[in-house]
Amino acid sequence: MLPFVLVLLVASSALAAPSVSITQDNINNIAPVASNGRAVSSYLTDRAFEIVDGGDTNIYILTIQQILNDLANQPDSLSQNLAVVQTVAALGELATGAPGDSCEAAALVDAYASAVRTGNSGALAAAAGNYINRLLSSVNNIVQLANNPNAVRYTSGPSGSCSNGGRSYQFEAAWDAVLSSANAYQIGLINEEYCAAKRLYSAFNTRSNNVGAAITAATVATQAGIADHLIPSLTSLLSSVASGGNVASAAAQVRTAVSSGATKIRL
């Protein structure tokens, strides 16, 4: 049973330093987020994260989770798409017992930042294909985590061969481009997400770095339209996870969408 962590800031006066208390409670004592009938909402994202072991979710990852819930509840499709792709990417990084690396995510972010700067999207197209394959790996990890958590407890995440394991990339340039094109519904939430992702990017441990890279790359992939053809199947996957449905069947739909759809890029 996963614990629920509540952080309270209490100040006895306007001039007093805040004190912090942390209370843990069984997640079964917390009312679950209710579905509002939409295909994408906080019900989808919040329930999907319940399959993850809370021992690996630090305060910045928890912050990301709440932002994803808020993005999922926005009325515009781009915010909802961001919530879906980012949730799948983050779950993939949190699924395995030991982290892998972030080579594909870092390469996509670098290629996107360069494409925005130069207007040449050639390298971005190549990086997009590798990133989609990494997203498929995340989907496979989610299936295993949902169906048999012990199967992934002693496994490691995907490992490529890139400099620093993908822990260094054009973080600021990519987020500058994303923030500059954000709409009114999402600008505040994306700015909060940038702050949390930056702490994960600059963290010492690999797990945090990987989640930061996953969120950054998923943001880029959604903003650039790279994952547009996968949104319906990824939404179905998360719905199956949230409801305890046939996750393996939903994952097969994602693989079909990857093989039959064409990746498009918009800058």
PDB file of C-alpha atoms in Angstrom:
ATOM      1  CA  MET A   1       0.000   0.000   0.000  1.00  0.00           C
ATOM      2  CA  LEU A   2       1.422   3.329  -1.026  1.00  0.00           C
ATOM      3  CA  PRO A   3       1.726   6.110   1.545  1.00  0.00           C
ATOM      4  CA  PHE A   4       0.198   9.499   1.029  1.00  0.00           C
ATOM      5  CA  VAL A   5       2.479  12.338   2.077  1.00  0.00           C
ATOM      6  CA  LEU A   6       0.988  15.637   3.172  1.00  0.00           C
ATOM      7  CA  VAL A   7       3.265  18.616   3.726  1.00  0.00           C
ATOM      8  CA  LEU A   8       1.918  21.449   5.857  1.00  0.00           C
ATOM      9  CA  LEU A   9       3.541  24.865   6.190  1.00  0.00           C
ATOM     10  CA  VAL A  10       2.479  26.670   9.336  1.00  0.00           C
ATOM     11  CA  ALA A  11       3.599  30.109  10.481  1.00  0.00           C
ATOM     12  CA  SER A  12       2.606  31.425  13.909  1.00  0.00           C
ATOM     13  CA  SER A  13       2.903  35.014  12.749  1.00  0.00           C
ATOM     14  CA  ALA A  14       3.745  37.034   9.685  1.00  0.00           C
ATOM     15  CA  LEU A  15       7.361  37.319  10.832  1.00  0.00           C
ATOM     16  CA  ALA A  16       7.823  33.750  11.991  1.00  0.00           C
ATOM     17  CA  ALA A  17       9.776  31.228   9.981  1.00  0.00           C
ATOM     18  CA  PRO A  18       7.498  28.491   8.641  1.00  0.00           C
ATOM     19  CA  SER A  19       7.660  25.078  10.254  1.00  0.00           C
ATOM     20  CA  VAL A  20       7.137  21.906   8.273  1.00  0.00           C
ATOM     21  CA  SER A  21       5.338  18.775   9.378  1.00  0.00           C
ATOM     22  CA  ILE A  22       4.936  15.636   7.295  1.00  0.00           C
ATOM     23  CA  THR A  23       2.105  13.215   7.861  1.00  0.00           C
ATOM     24  CA  GLN A  24       1.925   9.798   6.230  1.00  0.00           C
ATOM     25  CA  ASP A  25      -1.342   8.007   5.714  1.00  0.00           C
ATOM     26  CA  ASN A  26      -2.450   4.898   3.880  1.00  0.00           C
ATOM     27  CA  ILE A  27      -3.515   5.768   0.352  1.00  0.00           C
ATOM     28  CA  ASN A  28      -6.661   3.697   0.879  1.00  0.00           C
ATOM     29  CA  ASN A  29      -7.807   6.343   3.362  1.00  0.00           C
ATOM     30  CA  ILE A  30      -7.624   9.055   0.703  1.00  0.00           C
ATOM     31  CA  ALA A  31     -10.617   9.527  -1.563  1.00  0.00           C
ATOM     32  CA  PRO A  32      -9.546   8.777  -5.153  1.00  0.00           C
ATOM     33  CA  VAL A  33      -9.930  11.371  -7.877  1.00  0.00           C
ATOM     34  CA  ALA A  34     -13.301  10.859  -9.525  1.00  0.00           C
ATOM     35  CA  SER A  35     -13.757  10.625 -13.271  1.00  0.00           C
ATOM     36  CA  ASN A  36     -15.492  13.590 -14.881  1.00  0.00           C
ATOM     37  CA  GLY A  37     -16.448  11.579 -17.944  1.00  0.00           C
ATOM     38  CA  ARG A  38     -13.749  13.028 -20.202  1.00  0.00           C
ATOM     39  CA  ALA A  39     -11.218  10.806 -21.933  1.00  0.00           C
ATOM     40  CA  VAL A  40      -8.398  12.847 -20.374  1.00  0.00           C
ATOM     41  CA  SER A  41      -8.646  14.272 -16.869  1.00  0.00           C
ATOM     42  CA  SER A  42      -6.818  14.109 -13.553  1.00  0.00           C
ATOM     43  CA  TYR A  43      -8.604  10.811 -12.918  1.00  0.00           C
ATOM     44  CA  LEU A  44      -6.504   9.312 -15.706  1.00  0.00           C
ATOM     45  CA  THR A  45      -3.129  10.694 -14.630  1.00  0.00           C
ATOM     46  CA  ASP A  46      -3.598  10.437 -10.874  1.00  0.00           C
ATOM     47  CA  ARG A  47      -4.794   6.837 -10.945  1.00  0.00           C
ATOM     48  CA  ALA A  48      -2.060   5.810 -13.391  1.00  0.00           C
ATOM     49  CA  PHE A  49       0.665   6.968 -10.997  1.00  0.00           C
ATOM     50  CA  GLU A  50      -0.732   4.721  -8.269  1.00  0.00           C
ATOM     51  CA  ILE A  51       1.070   1.739  -9.821  1.00  0.00           C
ATOM     52  CA  VAL A  52       4.451   3.333  -9.046  1.00  0.00           C
ATOM     53  CA  ASP A  53       6.331   2.652  -5.811  1.00  0.00           C
ATOM     54  CA  GLY A  54       6.215   5.887  -3.832  1.00  0.00           C
ATOM     55  CA  GLY A  55       9.677   5.292  -2.403  1.00  0.00           C
ATOM     56  CA  ASP A  56      11.239   6.651  -5.596  1.00  0.00           C
ATOM     57  CA  THR A  57       9.113   9.784  -5.901  1.00  0.00           C
ATOM     58  CA  ASN A  58      10.795  12.806  -4.361  1.00  0.00           C
ATOM     59  CA  ILE A  59       9.076  16.142  -3.812  1.00  0.00           C
ATOM     60  CA  TYR A  60       9.881  17.403  -7.314  1.00  0.00           C
ATOM     61  CA  ILE A  61       8.476  14.285  -8.965  1.00  0.00           C
ATOM     62  CA  LEU A  62       5.368  14.648  -6.787  1.00  0.00           C
ATOM     63  CA  THR A  63       5.143  18.259  -7.955  1.00  0.00           C
ATOM     64  CA  ILE A  64       5.311  17.082 -11.561  1.00  0.00           C
ATOM     65  CA  GLN A  65       2.518  14.598 -10.876  1.00  0.00           C
ATOM     66  CA  GLN A  66       0.230  17.334  -9.570  1.00  0.00           C
ATOM     67  CA  ILE A  67       1.013  19.562 -12.549  1.00  0.00           C
ATOM     68  CA  LEU A  68       0.122  16.680 -14.862  1.00  0.00           C
ATOM     69  CA  ASN A  69      -3.215  16.358 -13.067  1.00  0.00           C
ATOM     70  CA  ASP A  70      -3.847  20.062 -13.608  1.00  0.00           C
ATOM     71  CA  LEU A  71      -2.815  19.909 -17.275  1.00  0.00           C
ATOM     72  CA  ALA A  72      -5.136  16.948 -17.807  1.00  0.00           C
ATOM     73  CA  ASN A  73      -8.035  19.022 -16.454  1.00  0.00           C
ATOM     74  CA  GLN A  74      -7.470  21.930 -18.837  1.00  0.00           C
ATOM     75  CA  PRO A  75     -10.051  22.429 -21.610  1.00  0.00           C
ATOM     76  CA  ASP A  76      -7.590  22.568 -24.523  1.00  0.00           C
ATOM     77  CA  SER A  77      -6.281  19.525 -26.373  1.00  0.00           C
ATOM     78  CA  LEU A  78      -2.612  20.553 -26.257  1.00  0.00           C
ATOM     79  CA  SER A  79      -2.604  20.642 -22.450  1.00  0.00           C
ATOM     80  CA  GLN A  80      -4.345  17.272 -22.321  1.00  0.00           C
ATOM     81  CA  ASN A  81      -1.894  15.818 -24.852  1.00  0.00           C
ATOM     82  CA  LEU A  82       1.005  17.081 -22.751  1.00  0.00           C
ATOM     83  CA  ALA A  83      -0.441  15.351 -19.698  1.00  0.00           C
ATOM     84  CA  VAL A  84      -0.812  12.050 -21.550  1.00  0.00           C
ATOM     85  CA  VAL A  85       2.644  11.890 -23.151  1.00  0.00           C
ATOM     86  CA  GLN A  86       4.447  13.177 -20.063  1.00  0.00           C
ATOM     87  CA  THR A  87       2.650  10.695 -17.807  1.00  0.00           C
ATOM     88  CA  VAL A  88       3.632   7.751 -20.002  1.00  0.00           C
ATOM     89  CA  ALA A  89       7.238   8.970 -20.207  1.00  0.00           C
ATOM     90  CA  ALA A  90       7.522   9.541 -16.454  1.00  0.00           C
ATOM     91  CA  LEU A  91       5.920   6.203 -15.571  1.00  0.00           C
ATOM     92  CA  GLY A  92       8.388   4.468 -17.858  1.00  0.00           C
ATOM     93  CA  GLU A  93      11.310   5.989 -15.968  1.00  0.00           C
ATOM     94  CA  LEU A  94       9.833   5.092 -12.572  1.00  0.00           C
ATOM     95  CA  ALA A  95       8.880   1.530 -13.499  1.00  0.00           C
ATOM     96  CA  THR A  96      12.201  -0.294 -13.219  1.00  0.00           C
ATOM     97  CA  GLY A  97      14.120  -1.099 -10.059  1.00  0.00           C
ATOM     98  CA  ALA A  98      17.271   0.595 -11.328  1.00  0.00           C
ATOM     99  CA  PRO A  99      17.365   3.569 -13.713  1.00  0.00           C
ATOM    100  CA  GLY A 100      18.837   3.333 -17.181  1.00  0.00           C
ATOM    101  CA  ASP A 101      19.902   6.427 -19.080  1.00  0.00           C
ATOM    102  CA  SER A 102      18.265   9.252 -21.035  1.00  0.00           C
ATOM    103  CA  CYS A 103      20.107   9.123 -24.347  1.00  0.00           C
ATOM    104  CA  GLU A 104      17.050   9.313 -26.620  1.00  0.00           C
ATOM    105  CA  ALA A 105      15.351  12.006 -24.562  1.00  0.00           C
ATOM    106  CA  ALA A 106      18.490  14.143 -24.440  1.00  0.00           C
ATOM    107  CA  ALA A 107      19.075  13.745 -28.178  1.00  0.00           C
ATOM    108  CA  LEU A 108      15.507  14.832 -28.930  1.00  0.00           C
ATOM    109  CA  VAL A 109      15.797  17.900 -26.700  1.00  0.00           C
ATOM    110  CA  ASP A 110      19.112  18.903 -28.280  1.00  0.00           C
ATOM    111  CA  ALA A 111      17.750  18.404 -31.794  1.00  0.00           C
ATOM    112  CA  TYR A 112      14.625  20.422 -30.990  1.00  0.00           C
ATOM    113  CA  ALA A 113      16.600  23.304 -29.502  1.00  0.00           C
ATOM    114  CA  SER A 114      18.866  23.361 -32.556  1.00  0.00           C
ATOM    115  CA  ALA A 115      15.924  23.176 -34.959  1.00  0.00           C
ATOM    116  CA  VAL A 116      14.191  26.104 -33.272  1.00  0.00           C
ATOM    117  CA  ARG A 117      17.406  28.106 -33.432  1.00  0.00           C
ATOM    118  CA  THR A 118      18.363  27.283 -37.044  1.00  0.00           C
ATOM    119  CA  GLY A 119      15.058  26.357 -38.674  1.00  0.00           C
ATOM    120  CA  ASN A 120      16.592  23.082 -39.898  1.00  0.00           C
ATOM    121  CA  SER A 121      14.607  20.093 -38.631  1.00  0.00           C
ATOM    122  CA  GLY A 122      16.648  17.351 -40.305  1.00  0.00           C
ATOM    123  CA  ALA A 123      18.334  16.174 -37.112  1.00  0.00           C
ATOM    124  CA  LEU A 124      15.043  16.478 -35.240  1.00  0.00           C
ATOM    125  CA  ALA A 125      13.368  13.999 -37.597  1.00  0.00           C
ATOM    126  CA  ALA A 126      16.080  11.419 -36.913  1.00  0.00           C
ATOM    127  CA  ALA A 127      15.969  11.991 -33.149  1.00  0.00           C
ATOM    128  CA  ALA A 128      12.171  11.732 -33.191  1.00  0.00           C
ATOM    129  CA  GLY A 129      12.268   8.151 -34.456  1.00  0.00           C
ATOM    130  CA  ASN A 130      14.642   7.074 -31.693  1.00  0.00           C
ATOM    131  CA  TYR A 131      12.538   8.868 -29.108  1.00  0.00           C
ATOM    132  CA  ILE A 132       9.352   7.113 -30.221  1.00  0.00           C
ATOM    133  CA  ASN A 133      11.143   3.782 -29.795  1.00  0.00           C
ATOM    134  CA  ARG A 134      12.142   4.821 -26.272  1.00  0.00           C
ATOM    135  CA  LEU A 135       8.529   5.755 -25.567  1.00  0.00           C
ATOM    136  CA  LEU A 136       7.559   2.249 -26.679  1.00  0.00           C
ATOM    137  CA  SER A 137      10.056   0.899 -24.169  1.00  0.00           C
ATOM    138  CA  SER A 138       8.288   2.956 -21.499  1.00  0.00           C
ATOM    139  CA  VAL A 139       4.978   1.443 -22.586  1.00  0.00           C
ATOM    140  CA  ASN A 140       6.414  -2.065 -22.194  1.00  0.00           C
ATOM    141  CA  ASN A 141       7.697  -1.199 -18.717  1.00  0.00           C
ATOM    142  CA  ILE A 142       4.276   0.122 -17.739  1.00  0.00           C
ATOM    143  CA  VAL A 143       2.637  -3.124 -18.856  1.00  0.00           C
ATOM    144  CA  GLN A 144       5.015  -5.164 -16.708  1.00  0.00           C
ATOM    145  CA  LEU A 145       4.624  -2.842 -13.731  1.00  0.00           C
ATOM    146  CA  ALA A 146       0.836  -2.969 -13.931  1.00  0.00           C
ATOM    147  CA  ASN A 147       0.622  -6.739 -14.380  1.00  0.00           C
ATOM    148  CA  ASN A 148       3.534  -8.013 -12.296  1.00  0.00           C
ATOM    149  CA  PRO A 149       5.520  -5.415 -10.315  1.00  0.00           C
ATOM    150  CA  ASN A 150       8.073  -7.992  -9.176  1.00  0.00           C
ATOM    151  CA  ALA A 151       8.995  -8.601 -12.813  1.00  0.00           C
ATOM    152  CA  VAL A 152      10.541  -5.128 -13.068  1.00  0.00           C
ATOM    153  CA  ARG A 153      11.744  -4.665  -9.497  1.00  0.00           C
ATOM    154  CA  TYR A 154      15.165  -6.134 -10.252  1.00  0.00           C
ATOM    155  CA  THR A 155      15.477  -4.848 -13.806  1.00  0.00           C
ATOM    156  CA  SER A 156      17.262  -1.782 -15.151  1.00  0.00           C
ATOM    157  CA  GLY A 157      15.961   0.820 -17.549  1.00  0.00           C
ATOM    158  CA  PRO A 158      17.146   1.039 -21.167  1.00  0.00           C
ATOM    159  CA  SER A 159      20.799   1.877 -21.635  1.00  0.00           C
ATOM    160  CA  GLY A 160      22.241   3.514 -24.733  1.00  0.00           C
ATOM    161  CA  SER A 161      25.673   4.807 -25.561  1.00  0.00           C
ATOM    162  CA  CYS A 162      25.761   8.568 -25.306  1.00  0.00           C
ATOM    163  CA  SER A 163      27.852  11.134 -23.489  1.00  0.00           C
ATOM    164  CA  ASN A 164      27.051  11.320 -19.760  1.00  0.00           C
ATOM    165  CA  GLY A 165      24.109   8.969 -20.189  1.00  0.00           C
ATOM    166  CA  GLY A 166      21.950  11.785 -21.509  1.00  0.00           C
ATOM    167  CA  ARG A 167      22.209  13.780 -18.286  1.00  0.00           C
ATOM    168  CA  SER A 168      23.427  16.926 -20.049  1.00  0.00           C
ATOM    169  CA  TYR A 169      21.492  18.615 -22.857  1.00  0.00           C
ATOM    170  CA  GLN A 170      20.130  22.007 -23.954  1.00  0.00           C
ATOM    171  CA  PHE A 171      17.626  22.217 -21.127  1.00  0.00           C
ATOM    172  CA  GLU A 172      17.175  25.990 -20.971  1.00  0.00           C
ATOM    173  CA  ALA A 173      16.974  26.503 -24.733  1.00  0.00           C
ATOM    174  CA  ALA A 174      14.319  23.815 -25.116  1.00  0.00           C
ATOM    175  CA  TRP A 175      12.145  25.121 -22.288  1.00  0.00           C
ATOM    176  CA  ASP A 176      12.521  28.705 -23.548  1.00  0.00           C
ATOM    177  CA  ALA A 177      11.090  27.576 -26.881  1.00  0.00           C
ATOM    178  CA  VAL A 178       8.271  25.656 -25.215  1.00  0.00           C
ATOM    179  CA  LEU A 179       7.326  28.511 -22.894  1.00  0.00           C
ATOM    180  CA  SER A 180       7.370  31.035 -25.727  1.00  0.00           C
ATOM    181  CA  SER A 181       4.726  29.054 -27.614  1.00  0.00           C
ATOM    182  CA  ALA A 182       2.554  27.994 -24.658  1.00  0.00           C
ATOM    183  CA  ASN A 183      -1.097  29.017 -24.710  1.00  0.00           C
ATOM    184  CA  ALA A 184      -3.028  30.890 -22.023  1.00  0.00           C
ATOM    185  CA  TYR A 185      -4.442  27.704 -20.496  1.00  0.00           C
ATOM    186  CA  GLN A 186      -1.061  26.134 -19.865  1.00  0.00           C
ATOM    187  CA  ILE A 187       1.572  28.870 -19.514  1.00  0.00           C
ATOM    188  CA  GLY A 188       1.387  28.990 -15.716  1.00  0.00           C
ATOM    189  CA  LEU A 189       1.464  25.220 -15.340  1.00  0.00           C
ATOM    190  CA  ILE A 190       4.295  24.786 -17.836  1.00  0.00           C
ATOM    191  CA  ASN A 191       6.325  27.423 -16.026  1.00  0.00           C
ATOM    192  CA  GLU A 192       5.828  25.498 -12.766  1.00  0.00           C
ATOM    193  CA  GLU A 193       6.801  22.321 -14.570  1.00  0.00           C
ATOM    194  CA  TYR A 194       9.952  23.960 -15.898  1.00  0.00           C
ATOM    195  CA  CYS A 195      10.986  24.829 -12.333  1.00  0.00           C
ATOM    196  CA  ALA A 196      10.417  21.278 -11.062  1.00  0.00           C
ATOM    197  CA  ALA A 197      12.079  19.716 -14.112  1.00  0.00           C
ATOM    198  CA  LYS A 198      15.104  21.974 -13.630  1.00  0.00           C
ATOM    199  CA  ARG A 199      15.599  20.645 -10.104  1.00  0.00           C
ATOM    200  CA  LEU A 200      15.399  17.096 -11.450  1.00  0.00           C
ATOM    201  CA  TYR A 201      17.803  17.951 -14.276  1.00  0.00           C
ATOM    202  CA  SER A 202      20.389  19.354 -11.857  1.00  0.00           C
ATOM    203  CA  ALA A 203      19.982  16.609  -9.225  1.00  0.00           C
ATOM    204  CA  PHE A 204      22.901  14.303  -8.411  1.00  0.00           C
ATOM    205  CA  ASN A 205      21.021  11.014  -8.757  1.00  0.00           C
ATOM    206  CA  THR A 206      20.267   9.327 -12.063  1.00  0.00           C
ATOM    207  CA  ARG A 207      16.605   8.541 -11.378  1.00  0.00           C
ATOM    208  CA  SER A 208      15.768  12.211 -10.910  1.00  0.00           C
ATOM    209  CA  ASN A 209      17.826  13.155 -13.974  1.00  0.00           C
ATOM    210  CA  ASN A 210      15.956  10.593 -16.067  1.00  0.00           C
ATOM    211  CA  VAL A 211      12.528  11.790 -14.973  1.00  0.00           C
ATOM    212  CA  GLY A 212      13.551  15.379 -15.697  1.00  0.00           C
ATOM    213  CA  ALA A 213      14.741  14.372 -19.160  1.00  0.00           C
ATOM    214  CA  ALA A 214      11.578  12.341 -19.755  1.00  0.00           C
ATOM    215  CA  ILE A 215       9.349  15.294 -18.883  1.00  0.00           C
ATOM    216  CA  THR A 216      11.417  17.707 -20.972  1.00  0.00           C
ATOM    217  CA  ALA A 217      11.515  15.418 -24.013  1.00  0.00           C
ATOM    218  CA  ALA A 218       7.802  14.600 -23.741  1.00  0.00           C
ATOM    219  CA  THR A 219       7.042  18.318 -23.642  1.00  0.00           C
ATOM    220  CA  VAL A 220       9.157  18.853 -26.752  1.00  0.00           C
ATOM    221  CA  ALA A 221       7.591  15.847 -28.501  1.00  0.00           C
ATOM    222  CA  THR A 222       4.085  17.156 -27.840  1.00  0.00           C
ATOM    223  CA  GLN A 223       4.902  20.752 -28.724  1.00  0.00           C
ATOM    224  CA  ALA A 224       6.535  19.693 -31.998  1.00  0.00           C
ATOM    225  CA  GLY A 225       3.712  17.302 -32.905  1.00  0.00           C
ATOM    226  CA  ILE A 226       6.025  14.286 -32.867  1.00  0.00           C
ATOM    227  CA  ALA A 227       3.664  12.190 -30.734  1.00  0.00           C
ATOM    228  CA  ASP A 228       0.356  13.415 -32.191  1.00  0.00           C
ATOM    229  CA  HIS A 229      -0.444  10.101 -33.896  1.00  0.00           C
ATOM    230  CA  LEU A 230       0.057   8.229 -30.614  1.00  0.00           C
ATOM    231  CA  ILE A 231      -2.232  10.290 -28.376  1.00  0.00           C
ATOM    232  CA  PRO A 232      -5.402   8.151 -28.755  1.00  0.00           C
ATOM    233  CA  SER A 233      -3.583   4.878 -28.073  1.00  0.00           C
ATOM    234  CA  LEU A 234      -1.526   6.329 -25.195  1.00  0.00           C
ATOM    235  CA  THR A 235      -4.736   7.673 -23.671  1.00  0.00           C
ATOM    236  CA  SER A 236      -6.276   4.221 -23.966  1.00  0.00           C
ATOM    237  CA  LEU A 237      -3.195   2.728 -22.297  1.00  0.00           C
ATOM    238  CA  LEU A 238      -3.440   5.064 -19.309  1.00  0.00           C
ATOM    239  CA  SER A 239      -7.165   4.430 -19.092  1.00  0.00           C
ATOM    240  CA  SER A 240      -6.491   0.695 -18.847  1.00  0.00           C
ATOM    241  CA  VAL A 241      -3.883   1.277 -16.147  1.00  0.00           C
ATOM    242  CA  ALA A 242      -6.204   3.572 -14.196  1.00  0.00           C
ATOM    243  CA  SER A 243      -9.171   1.210 -14.355  1.00  0.00           C
ATOM    244  CA  GLY A 244      -7.286  -2.065 -13.968  1.00  0.00           C
ATOM    245  CA  GLY A 245      -8.175  -3.106 -17.509  1.00  0.00           C
ATOM    246  CA  ASN A 246      -6.269  -5.074 -20.136  1.00  0.00           C
ATOM    247  CA  VAL A 247      -3.039  -3.085 -20.220  1.00  0.00           C
ATOM    248  CA  ALA A 248      -1.280  -5.511 -22.576  1.00  0.00           C
ATOM    249  CA  SER A 249      -4.020  -5.118 -25.180  1.00  0.00           C
ATOM    250  CA  ALA A 250      -3.862  -1.335 -24.882  1.00  0.00           C
ATOM    251  CA  ALA A 251      -0.079  -1.462 -25.329  1.00  0.00           C
ATOM    252  CA  ALA A 252      -0.568  -3.445 -28.532  1.00  0.00           C
ATOM    253  CA  GLN A 253      -2.653  -0.537 -29.841  1.00  0.00           C
ATOM    254  CA  VAL A 254       0.257   1.807 -29.155  1.00  0.00           C
ATOM    255  CA  ARG A 255       2.625  -0.440 -31.103  1.00  0.00           C
ATOM    256  CA  THR A 256       0.161  -0.531 -33.997  1.00  0.00           C
ATOM    257  CA  ALA A 257      -0.090   3.260 -33.963  1.00  0.00           C
ATOM    258  CA  VAL A 258       3.699   3.550 -34.078  1.00  0.00           C
ATOM    259  CA  SER A 259       4.041   1.184 -37.028  1.00  0.00           C
ATOM    260  CA  SER A 260       1.127   2.568 -39.030  1.00  0.00           C
ATOM    261  CA  GLY A 261       1.368   6.279 -38.310  1.00  0.00           C
ATOM    262  CA  ALA A 262       3.756   8.849 -39.712  1.00  0.00           C
ATOM    263  CA  THR A 263       5.699  11.120 -37.391  1.00  0.00           C
ATOM    264  CA  LYS A 264       5.126  14.773 -38.237  1.00  0.00           C
ATOM    265  CA  ILE A 265       7.113  17.746 -37.025  1.00  0.00           C
ATOM    266  CA  ARG A 266       6.000  21.320 -36.530  1.00  0.00           C
ATOM    267  CA  LEU A 267       8.171  24.157 -35.288  1.00  0.00           C
TER     268      LEU A 267
END
